[in-house]
Amino acid sequence: MREKIQKIRENFELEFRQFQEIDFLRLSLSDAEGLMRNLQEFKAKHTGKKSEIAEAKKLIKEIPPEERAEFGRSVQEAERQMLSLIQEAEKRLKDFIAETKIRRETLDVTIPGFRWRTGHLHPITILRQKIEDIFVSMGYAVEDDREIENDYYNFDALNIPEGHPAREAQDTFYTTKGLALRSQTSTVQIRAMERRGVPIRIIAPGKVFRNDTPDPTHVPMFHQVEGLCVDKGISMAHLKGTVAEWLRRLFGKETKIRMRPSYFPFTEPSAEFDCSCFKCSGTGIFQDEKCRPCKGTGWIELGGCGMVHPNVLKNCGVNPEIYSGFAFGFGLERMCAMLYSIDDIRLMFENDIRFLRQFR
Amino acid sequence: MNISYNWLKDLIEIELSPYELAEKLTNAGLAVDSVERFGDDYVLVFDLTSNRSDCLSHLGIAREVKALTGKELKLSYNDPEVASARTETADNLETKLNASPCGLVTIEAPDLCYRFTARIIKNVKVEKSPEWLIRRLEAVGERAINNIADITNYVMHELGQPMHAFDLDKLTENRIVVRRARKGEKIKTLDEVERNLDETMLAICDAEKPVAVAGIMGGFHSGISENTKNVLLEVAYFDRNSIRQTSRKLKLSTEASYRFERGVDIENLIRASDRATELICEIAGGEADAFVDVYPTKRSELAVSLRPQKIKTLLGYDVEVEEIKRILSLLGFKLKDEFSNGLSFVVPSWRHDVSIEEDLVEEIARILGYDRIQEEIPPSFGAGEYQPSEERKRNLRKTLANMGFDEAISYSFIDASHDARFEIVPNLVNENLQEKFITLMDSIIEGAVRMRPTLLSGLLDAVRTNFNRGERNLKLFEIGRVFAAFDDKEGAFPIERELFAMVITGGLMLEGRALPTREVDFYDLKGALEASFEALQLPFCEFVEKDIKHLRKGQSALVKVGGKEVGYIGRLSDGISEIYKFRQPVFVAEVDLQTLLEFEPVKPIYQPLPIYPSIIRDTAFLVKGNVNFAQIKESLEKEAFQNLSKIEFVELYQGKELAGDERSLTIRFEFRSNEKTLTEEEAEESHNRIVEFLEEKFGIRKRF
């Protein structure tokens, strides 16, 4: 009997060698899976119900009673040892398979996620919307009107009579029918006052046109925002406060503004308004060098403003002895260029997607 | 305009450095662009506003310095009042008539020449100017010519008065006639260009012919030469409009015309003439001879009143009456009257820009400095308002950006050659008009004289630009106005309408990944357009197959929203692609946004959720020729089959096993009852009826 068990063990060990001497370094996943399947078969063969060891167990009846206990122990011992060897091999293979699979399915988590390319609004739109939001929250109505105007609205009503140097200086586009492409959004001041009367608070963003040769700081079509506030008792202090307020909301709390005397036919007194440079915070120096946007002055010129000229009020049927008001205007392209450090505003109308995609 | 710091110091005491001075002047409204070193001098480069012609000289700036610092002017020569007192008794003075008694000067056009002075200076020696004079002229950017010409230039820069020196012996009959040019008269000006004059132009003539274009440029033949012995010095005042118009007509702008058309000081002529005479005698060794002053069109004195209350109203702060008087008197305004509630001031003859109370307020404000103005917010007023369509337009833009469209803005003027290429959106162009479009007289951009009736040309230009720069996968949109004639009448405002257009081409791109997932097609653009309509909350839209001028046959459609024709969509025609040199399909759509925004936004209405489950049948039909999905869907909806709750498109397939014009159209039918759970048999029965119906109506056969 003992020999028989010995024989079984020897047969087992001989066949088991293939599972014991696996060269895991050279083993492929599919070979490992094959071996795993073989191991299952092997397990069934050597430890299953029809295995030799199972057969051997049945022989216990033929063993003399006094030897039965010992026989039983040795059979069980042999069975236990074989099973344990198999289980060890099983674990080794299983671990190998699991590890290989993980290694194989490991992702490069740095690859871009799957999403459709998104588009971008034009920087002028982005800025216009921000400015509209600020003014609407300050009680202003957004107005717009014709882009093709007649000389009355483009010039005369704005106190720019024929022969006025300002009328000459602006290279106005004219249609063959004698109409003008509006050269400033101030035209909307007149239209809106005619329509709404006073008191009035409006801003008017829109396109304007000047027959200027395109260069890095000039384009024949650009966008302006015009602001107008007419009421009883409106003063230049209100103008300054309003301009300062919206610029602080747009550029940040620390923004300072200043006004310098200037000249526009439709305002009196008139002023240019500047804000402290948002790059160098008004110091004129950025990273130990002369600040570029403000040319080292600490100030950025933004636009023109002033108290609405009495002739303009009269032209709209408003009595300047009762009402006063302020107006201001500025170019969006210029502000955009300053805000994003764009050195050539012609880029705004080329629609190069490499440009457009830089703005959100 | 350039101002020499040292020269300015000759006219007024200055304790400020050139840089401090520049800042002070800038803050008073005389913008100094830069301060530049010039040897032992500094040059202040001004960018003056067009109203301040009085500041186009060292005297003008000195007057401003006086107002800002309180220092007195120190002119080494006569002031105007002294000068006129002298000439009143001297020589052949006659200011009442249009001509001097001796006939030296005759003004035939006193409406264009208000005043004319002439001084004869004899026995001059024309040569190079002394070094100091040349340096001064160089500092202000003038080139030295000869001593006589240089002195006239010098005095212009010093006192602001342009003047001209004639060679007296070259003037026929040695006299001057100021008159309108005659038709056909010509003059060769100092720049040696022959110029044609007309009756609107003022000419300075001798007894026979024009010898100068008044206020603009002298004649070549009567000019100062090396041989000149005797000089006639003209110092005059001309009508501003006349000079401006002549200068525009002749396309000739000079330092003189620049000043005359903006306005010089008519009361400054004698002083300027005297100053030049003094310098000519000193430098060119001449002897002052006869002087005449013909002044037929007198300047009327202008007085403007000012109420201190107005200052408070406009500036928001009070200024004491004494302070008002002090500031205005420093600026040369003379107090004329004092009322209970205000003052009245005489405007100095050099200030053409001051005529109303507000102008005086500005004078006070700028001398006190705009820093003095406080920051205040006006009392609150009411709620703000967006443009009524703004919310929907923002939705539209956001939706488009989320779908990968970049926003373009193109110029509103395009080449007129585009007119015939594109079909313009419905109901924009009035076909009955002779001129349907809006045209510009001229444009700075070559050929771009047409106000665009379509956004497509701009978007296609953008496509070309991007192709040229190596970007082939594009999705662009633009929202903007287009233009068309309203009617033929002169001065009639044109139609301005806001449109919305899209273009797509190339592959469908993922963010951060180099290769497209696939190439775009018609349905990608259609989907984007449908999503846009949804963002605008529009009623139902339809796409009707139609041939469109700029689109490829078989891939183009008319777009209708709520039954209205609003635009077109499709693949760009091969013809236009060829013009643009596009070598890949380009899809475009353009719709009338303004018309779309006239639809009330469609508000969702809640539908009760279904209670009973549905049964689905996907069926493929063999479709031929001109039968399309919309027809099938519409007819089924009209028939109202029992329990048919939904018809959905699944797929359209064109394969080798199908004949040329045959397609396999798979449609999903959903059956549902609101009363009970349907049985398979009930659904099957409805489905069979539908298949029969379609076979009968359209002759289409079920494949599987």
PDB file of N, CA, C and O in Angstrom, chain B residues 545-592:
ATOM      1  N   GLU B 545     -35.957  71.271 -49.536  1.00  0.00           N
ATOM      2  CA  GLU B 545     -34.956  71.132 -50.583  1.00  0.00           C
ATOM      3  C   GLU B 545     -35.179  72.208 -51.643  1.00  0.00           C
ATOM      4  O   GLU B 545     -36.295  72.392 -52.108  1.00  0.00           O
ATOM      5  N   LYS B 546     -34.110  72.945 -51.988  1.00  0.00           N
ATOM      6  CA  LYS B 546     -34.268  74.019 -52.968  1.00  0.00           C
ATOM      7  C   LYS B 546     -32.917  74.339 -53.584  1.00  0.00           C
ATOM      8  O   LYS B 546     -31.890  74.258 -52.894  1.00  0.00           O
ATOM      9  N   ASP B 547     -32.923  74.711 -54.867  1.00  0.00           N
ATOM     10  CA  ASP B 547     -31.674  75.116 -55.502  1.00  0.00           C
ATOM     11  C   ASP B 547     -31.386  76.564 -55.135  1.00  0.00           C
ATOM     12  O   ASP B 547     -32.230  77.438 -55.298  1.00  0.00           O
ATOM     13  N   ILE B 548     -30.184  76.814 -54.617  1.00  0.00           N
ATOM     14  CA  ILE B 548     -29.780  78.148 -54.191  1.00  0.00           C
ATOM     15  C   ILE B 548     -28.501  78.518 -54.934  1.00  0.00           C
ATOM     16  O   ILE B 548     -27.599  77.683 -55.072  1.00  0.00           O
ATOM     17  N   LYS B 549     -28.459  79.770 -55.372  1.00  0.00           N
ATOM     18  CA  LYS B 549     -27.381  80.231 -56.240  1.00  0.00           C
ATOM     19  C   LYS B 549     -25.982  79.825 -55.766  1.00  0.00           C
ATOM     20  O   LYS B 549     -25.172  79.335 -56.518  1.00  0.00           O
ATOM     21  N   HIS B 550     -25.704  80.058 -54.495  1.00  0.00           N
ATOM     22  CA  HIS B 550     -24.332  79.825 -54.044  1.00  0.00           C
ATOM     23  C   HIS B 550     -24.119  78.438 -53.440  1.00  0.00           C
ATOM     24  O   HIS B 550     -23.066  78.165 -52.886  1.00  0.00           O
ATOM     25  N   LEU B 551     -25.157  77.585 -53.544  1.00  0.00           N
ATOM     26  CA  LEU B 551     -25.035  76.264 -52.927  1.00  0.00           C
ATOM     27  C   LEU B 551     -25.058  75.152 -53.973  1.00  0.00           C
ATOM     28  O   LEU B 551     -25.593  75.324 -55.068  1.00  0.00           O
ATOM     29  N   ARG B 552     -24.500  74.032 -53.586  1.00  0.00           N
ATOM     30  CA  ARG B 552     -24.416  72.907 -54.501  1.00  0.00           C
ATOM     31  C   ARG B 552     -25.787  72.236 -54.637  1.00  0.00           C
ATOM     32  O   ARG B 552     -26.465  71.993 -53.643  1.00  0.00           O
ATOM     33  N   LYS B 553     -26.154  71.941 -55.877  1.00  0.00           N
ATOM     34  CA  LYS B 553     -27.437  71.299 -56.156  1.00  0.00           C
ATOM     35  C   LYS B 553     -27.519  69.976 -55.393  1.00  0.00           C
ATOM     36  O   LYS B 553     -26.543  69.236 -55.339  1.00  0.00           O
ATOM     37  N   GLY B 554     -28.684  69.728 -54.785  1.00  0.00           N
ATOM     38  CA  GLY B 554     -28.867  68.465 -54.080  1.00  0.00           C
ATOM     39  C   GLY B 554     -28.387  68.490 -52.641  1.00  0.00           C
ATOM     40  O   GLY B 554     -28.624  67.567 -51.880  1.00  0.00           O
ATOM     41  N   GLN B 555     -27.661  69.572 -52.264  1.00  0.00           N
ATOM     42  CA  GLN B 555     -27.224  69.681 -50.865  1.00  0.00           C
ATOM     43  C   GLN B 555     -27.552  71.077 -50.353  1.00  0.00           C
ATOM     44  O   GLN B 555     -26.713  71.733 -49.762  1.00  0.00           O
ATOM     45  N   SER B 556     -28.747  71.533 -50.671  1.00  0.00           N
ATOM     46  CA  SER B 556     -29.102  72.887 -50.259  1.00  0.00           C
ATOM     47  C   SER B 556     -30.571  72.930 -49.868  1.00  0.00           C
ATOM     48  O   SER B 556     -31.372  72.147 -50.372  1.00  0.00           O
ATOM     49  N   ALA B 557     -30.882  73.820 -48.965  1.00  0.00           N
ATOM     50  CA  ALA B 557     -32.269  73.906 -48.517  1.00  0.00           C
ATOM     51  C   ALA B 557     -32.640  75.325 -48.135  1.00  0.00           C
ATOM     52  O   ALA B 557     -31.799  76.118 -47.713  1.00  0.00           O
ATOM     53  N   LEU B 558     -33.937  75.580 -48.315  1.00  0.00           N
ATOM     54  CA  LEU B 558     -34.526  76.814 -47.815  1.00  0.00           C
ATOM     55  C   LEU B 558     -34.916  76.545 -46.366  1.00  0.00           C
ATOM     56  O   LEU B 558     -35.431  75.483 -46.044  1.00  0.00           O
ATOM     57  N   VAL B 559     -34.633  77.509 -45.498  1.00  0.00           N
ATOM     58  CA  VAL B 559     -34.944  77.318 -44.086  1.00  0.00           C
ATOM     59  C   VAL B 559     -36.188  78.131 -43.744  1.00  0.00           C
ATOM     60  O   VAL B 559     -36.264  79.317 -44.067  1.00  0.00           O
ATOM     61  N   LYS B 560     -37.165  77.455 -43.144  1.00  0.00           N
ATOM     62  CA  LYS B 560     -38.386  78.153 -42.741  1.00  0.00           C
ATOM     63  C   LYS B 560     -38.575  77.984 -41.241  1.00  0.00           C
ATOM     64  O   LYS B 560     -38.352  76.900 -40.702  1.00  0.00           O
ATOM     65  N   VAL B 561     -38.963  79.074 -40.618  1.00  0.00           N
ATOM     66  CA  VAL B 561     -39.248  79.009 -39.181  1.00  0.00           C
ATOM     67  C   VAL B 561     -40.650  79.575 -38.963  1.00  0.00           C
ATOM     68  O   VAL B 561     -40.955  80.664 -39.455  1.00  0.00           O
ATOM     69  N   GLY B 562     -41.473  78.798 -38.266  1.00  0.00           N
ATOM     70  CA  GLY B 562     -42.845  79.231 -38.017  1.00  0.00           C
ATOM     71  C   GLY B 562     -43.554  79.589 -39.315  1.00  0.00           C
ATOM     72  O   GLY B 562     -44.364  80.498 -39.350  1.00  0.00           O
ATOM     73  N   GLY B 563     -43.199  78.899 -40.408  1.00  0.00           N
ATOM     74  CA  GLY B 563     -43.824  79.134 -41.698  1.00  0.00           C
ATOM     75  C   GLY B 563     -43.188  80.254 -42.502  1.00  0.00           C
ATOM     76  O   GLY B 563     -43.502  80.442 -43.667  1.00  0.00           O
ATOM     77  N   LYS B 564     -42.244  81.010 -41.903  1.00  0.00           N
ATOM     78  CA  LYS B 564     -41.609  82.132 -42.618  1.00  0.00           C
ATOM     79  C   LYS B 564     -40.287  81.701 -43.228  1.00  0.00           C
ATOM     80  O   LYS B 564     -39.500  81.005 -42.581  1.00  0.00           O
ATOM     81  N   GLU B 565     -40.033  82.168 -44.455  1.00  0.00           N
ATOM     82  CA  GLU B 565     -38.746  81.862 -45.077  1.00  0.00           C
ATOM     83  C   GLU B 565     -37.692  82.770 -44.474  1.00  0.00           C
ATOM     84  O   GLU B 565     -37.815  83.987 -44.502  1.00  0.00           O
ATOM     85  N   VAL B 566     -36.661  82.190 -43.898  1.00  0.00           N
ATOM     86  CA  VAL B 566     -35.682  83.026 -43.187  1.00  0.00           C
ATOM     87  C   VAL B 566     -34.251  82.900 -43.697  1.00  0.00           C
ATOM     88  O   VAL B 566     -33.402  83.719 -43.323  1.00  0.00           O
ATOM     89  N   GLY B 567     -33.957  81.889 -44.525  1.00  0.00           N
ATOM     90  CA  GLY B 567     -32.575  81.813 -44.993  1.00  0.00           C
ATOM     91  C   GLY B 567     -32.271  80.516 -45.704  1.00  0.00           C
ATOM     92  O   GLY B 567     -33.195  79.768 -46.059  1.00  0.00           O
ATOM     93  N   TYR B 568     -30.978  80.254 -45.908  1.00  0.00           N
ATOM     94  CA  TYR B 568     -30.542  79.102 -46.681  1.00  0.00           C
ATOM     95  C   TYR B 568     -29.427  78.354 -45.980  1.00  0.00           C
ATOM     96  O   TYR B 568     -28.653  78.931 -45.230  1.00  0.00           O
ATOM     97  N   ILE B 569     -29.354  77.077 -46.298  1.00  0.00           N
ATOM     98  CA  ILE B 569     -28.283  76.253 -45.743  1.00  0.00           C
ATOM     99  C   ILE B 569     -27.841  75.265 -46.805  1.00  0.00           C
ATOM    100  O   ILE B 569     -28.652  74.834 -47.626  1.00  0.00           O
ATOM    101  N   GLY B 570     -26.563  74.916 -46.803  1.00  0.00           N
ATOM    102  CA  GLY B 570     -26.109  73.900 -47.739  1.00  0.00           C
ATOM    103  C   GLY B 570     -24.616  73.914 -47.947  1.00  0.00           C
ATOM    104  O   GLY B 570     -23.886  74.620 -47.260  1.00  0.00           O
ATOM    105  N   ARG B 571     -24.226  73.112 -48.924  1.00  0.00           N
ATOM    106  CA  ARG B 571     -22.806  73.016 -49.242  1.00  0.00           C
ATOM    107  C   ARG B 571     -22.472  74.064 -50.293  1.00  0.00           C
ATOM    108  O   ARG B 571     -23.196  74.224 -51.275  1.00  0.00           O
ATOM    109  N   LEU B 572     -21.377  74.758 -50.095  1.00  0.00           N
ATOM    110  CA  LEU B 572     -20.956  75.816 -51.004  1.00  0.00           C
ATOM    111  C   LEU B 572     -20.751  75.241 -52.400  1.00  0.00           C
ATOM    112  O   LEU B 572     -20.193  74.144 -52.550  1.00  0.00           O
ATOM    113  N   SER B 573     -21.222  75.978 -53.416  1.00  0.00           N
ATOM    114  CA  SER B 573     -21.146  75.467 -54.786  1.00  0.00           C
ATOM    115  C   SER B 573     -19.697  75.315 -55.229  1.00  0.00           C
ATOM    116  O   SER B 573     -18.798  75.992 -54.720  1.00  0.00           O
ATOM    117  N   ASP B 574     -19.498  74.424 -56.182  1.00  0.00           N
ATOM    118  CA  ASP B 574     -18.144  74.202 -56.701  1.00  0.00           C
ATOM    119  C   ASP B 574     -17.594  75.472 -57.333  1.00  0.00           C
ATOM    120  O   ASP B 574     -16.415  75.771 -57.231  1.00  0.00           O
ATOM    121  N   GLY B 575     -18.491  76.244 -57.976  1.00  0.00           N
ATOM    122  CA  GLY B 575     -18.062  77.479 -58.631  1.00  0.00           C
ATOM    123  C   GLY B 575     -17.445  78.448 -57.647  1.00  0.00           C
ATOM    124  O   GLY B 575     -16.356  78.986 -57.872  1.00  0.00           O
ATOM    125  N   ILE B 576     -18.133  78.687 -56.536  1.00  0.00           N
ATOM    126  CA  ILE B 576     -17.615  79.631 -55.546  1.00  0.00           C
ATOM    127  C   ILE B 576     -16.378  79.050 -54.857  1.00  0.00           C
ATOM    128  O   ILE B 576     -15.396  79.755 -54.621  1.00  0.00           O
ATOM    129  N   SER B 577     -16.415  77.757 -54.571  1.00  0.00           N
ATOM    130  CA  SER B 577     -15.236  77.117 -53.965  1.00  0.00           C
ATOM    131  C   SER B 577     -14.006  77.345 -54.825  1.00  0.00           C
ATOM    132  O   SER B 577     -12.908  77.563 -54.320  1.00  0.00           O
ATOM    133  N   GLU B 578     -14.226  77.282 -56.136  1.00  0.00           N
ATOM    134  CA  GLU B 578     -13.108  77.466 -57.056  1.00  0.00           C
ATOM    135  C   GLU B 578     -12.555  78.888 -56.964  1.00  0.00           C
ATOM    136  O   GLU B 578     -11.349  79.088 -56.933  1.00  0.00           O
ATOM    137  N   ILE B 579     -13.463  79.872 -56.882  1.00  0.00           N
ATOM    138  CA  ILE B 579     -13.027  81.261 -56.779  1.00  0.00           C
ATOM    139  C   ILE B 579     -12.158  81.443 -55.526  1.00  0.00           C
ATOM    140  O   ILE B 579     -11.135  82.104 -55.550  1.00  0.00           O
ATOM    141  N   TYR B 580     -12.574  80.828 -54.462  1.00  0.00           N
ATOM    142  CA  TYR B 580     -11.824  80.963 -53.199  1.00  0.00           C
ATOM    143  C   TYR B 580     -10.657  79.978 -53.109  1.00  0.00           C
ATOM    144  O   TYR B 580      -9.933  79.974 -52.132  1.00  0.00           O
ATOM    145  N   LYS B 581     -10.555  79.080 -54.110  1.00  0.00           N
ATOM    146  CA  LYS B 581      -9.523  78.029 -54.102  1.00  0.00           C
ATOM    147  C   LYS B 581      -9.679  77.091 -52.903  1.00  0.00           C
ATOM    148  O   LYS B 581      -8.707  76.712 -52.263  1.00  0.00           O
ATOM    149  N   PHE B 582     -10.925  76.774 -52.583  1.00  0.00           N
ATOM    150  CA  PHE B 582     -11.161  75.798 -51.514  1.00  0.00           C
ATOM    151  C   PHE B 582     -11.073  74.410 -52.116  1.00  0.00           C
ATOM    152  O   PHE B 582     -11.715  74.136 -53.119  1.00  0.00           O
ATOM    153  N   ARG B 583     -10.324  73.523 -51.481  1.00  0.00           N
ATOM    154  CA  ARG B 583     -10.215  72.167 -52.009  1.00  0.00           C
ATOM    155  C   ARG B 583     -10.886  71.144 -51.107  1.00  0.00           C
ATOM    156  O   ARG B 583     -10.675  69.962 -51.250  1.00  0.00           O
ATOM    157  N   GLN B 584     -11.694  71.603 -50.186  1.00  0.00           N
ATOM    158  CA  GLN B 584     -12.444  70.674 -49.341  1.00  0.00           C
ATOM    159  C   GLN B 584     -13.857  71.238 -49.202  1.00  0.00           C
ATOM    160  O   GLN B 584     -14.065  72.434 -49.363  1.00  0.00           O
ATOM    161  N   PRO B 585     -14.843  70.367 -48.931  1.00  0.00           N
ATOM    162  CA  PRO B 585     -16.217  70.866 -48.857  1.00  0.00           C
ATOM    163  C   PRO B 585     -16.384  71.910 -47.746  1.00  0.00           C
ATOM    164  O   PRO B 585     -15.782  71.787 -46.679  1.00  0.00           O
ATOM    165  N   VAL B 586     -17.160  72.937 -48.072  1.00  0.00           N
ATOM    166  CA  VAL B 586     -17.448  74.000 -47.105  1.00  0.00           C
ATOM    167  C   VAL B 586     -18.967  74.112 -47.010  1.00  0.00           C
ATOM    168  O   VAL B 586     -19.649  74.125 -48.042  1.00  0.00           O
ATOM    169  N   PHE B 587     -19.493  74.151 -45.806  1.00  0.00           N
ATOM    170  CA  PHE B 587     -20.941  74.231 -45.633  1.00  0.00           C
ATOM    171  C   PHE B 587     -21.300  75.572 -44.987  1.00  0.00           C
ATOM    172  O   PHE B 587     -20.627  76.002 -44.053  1.00  0.00           O
ATOM    173  N   VAL B 588     -22.324  76.219 -45.526  1.00  0.00           N
ATOM    174  CA  VAL B 588     -22.684  77.547 -45.008  1.00  0.00           C
ATOM    175  C   VAL B 588     -24.184  77.632 -44.746  1.00  0.00           C
ATOM    176  O   VAL B 588     -24.981  76.939 -45.376  1.00  0.00           O
ATOM    177  N   ALA B 589     -24.518  78.494 -43.811  1.00  0.00           N
ATOM    178  CA  ALA B 589     -25.935  78.789 -43.550  1.00  0.00           C
ATOM    179  C   ALA B 589     -26.032  80.260 -43.208  1.00  0.00           C
ATOM    180  O   ALA B 589     -25.133  80.833 -42.599  1.00  0.00           O
ATOM    181  N   GLU B 590     -27.114  80.882 -43.641  1.00  0.00           N
ATOM    182  CA  GLU B 590     -27.336  82.284 -43.291  1.00  0.00           C
ATOM    183  C   GLU B 590     -28.830  82.489 -43.076  1.00  0.00           C
ATOM    184  O   GLU B 590     -29.636  82.063 -43.902  1.00  0.00           O
ATOM    185  N   VAL B 591     -29.173  83.091 -41.953  1.00  0.00           N
ATOM    186  CA  VAL B 591     -30.588  83.332 -41.676  1.00  0.00           C
ATOM    187  C   VAL B 591     -30.802  84.755 -41.160  1.00  0.00           C
ATOM    188  O   VAL B 591     -29.888  85.397 -40.651  1.00  0.00           O
ATOM    189  N   ASP B 592     -32.025  85.201 -41.299  1.00  0.00           N
ATOM    190  CA  ASP B 592     -32.409  86.556 -40.918  1.00  0.00           C
ATOM    191  C   ASP B 592     -32.726  86.576 -39.419  1.00  0.00           C
ATOM    192  O   ASP B 592     -33.828  86.257 -38.993  1.00  0.00           O
TER     193      ASP B 592
END
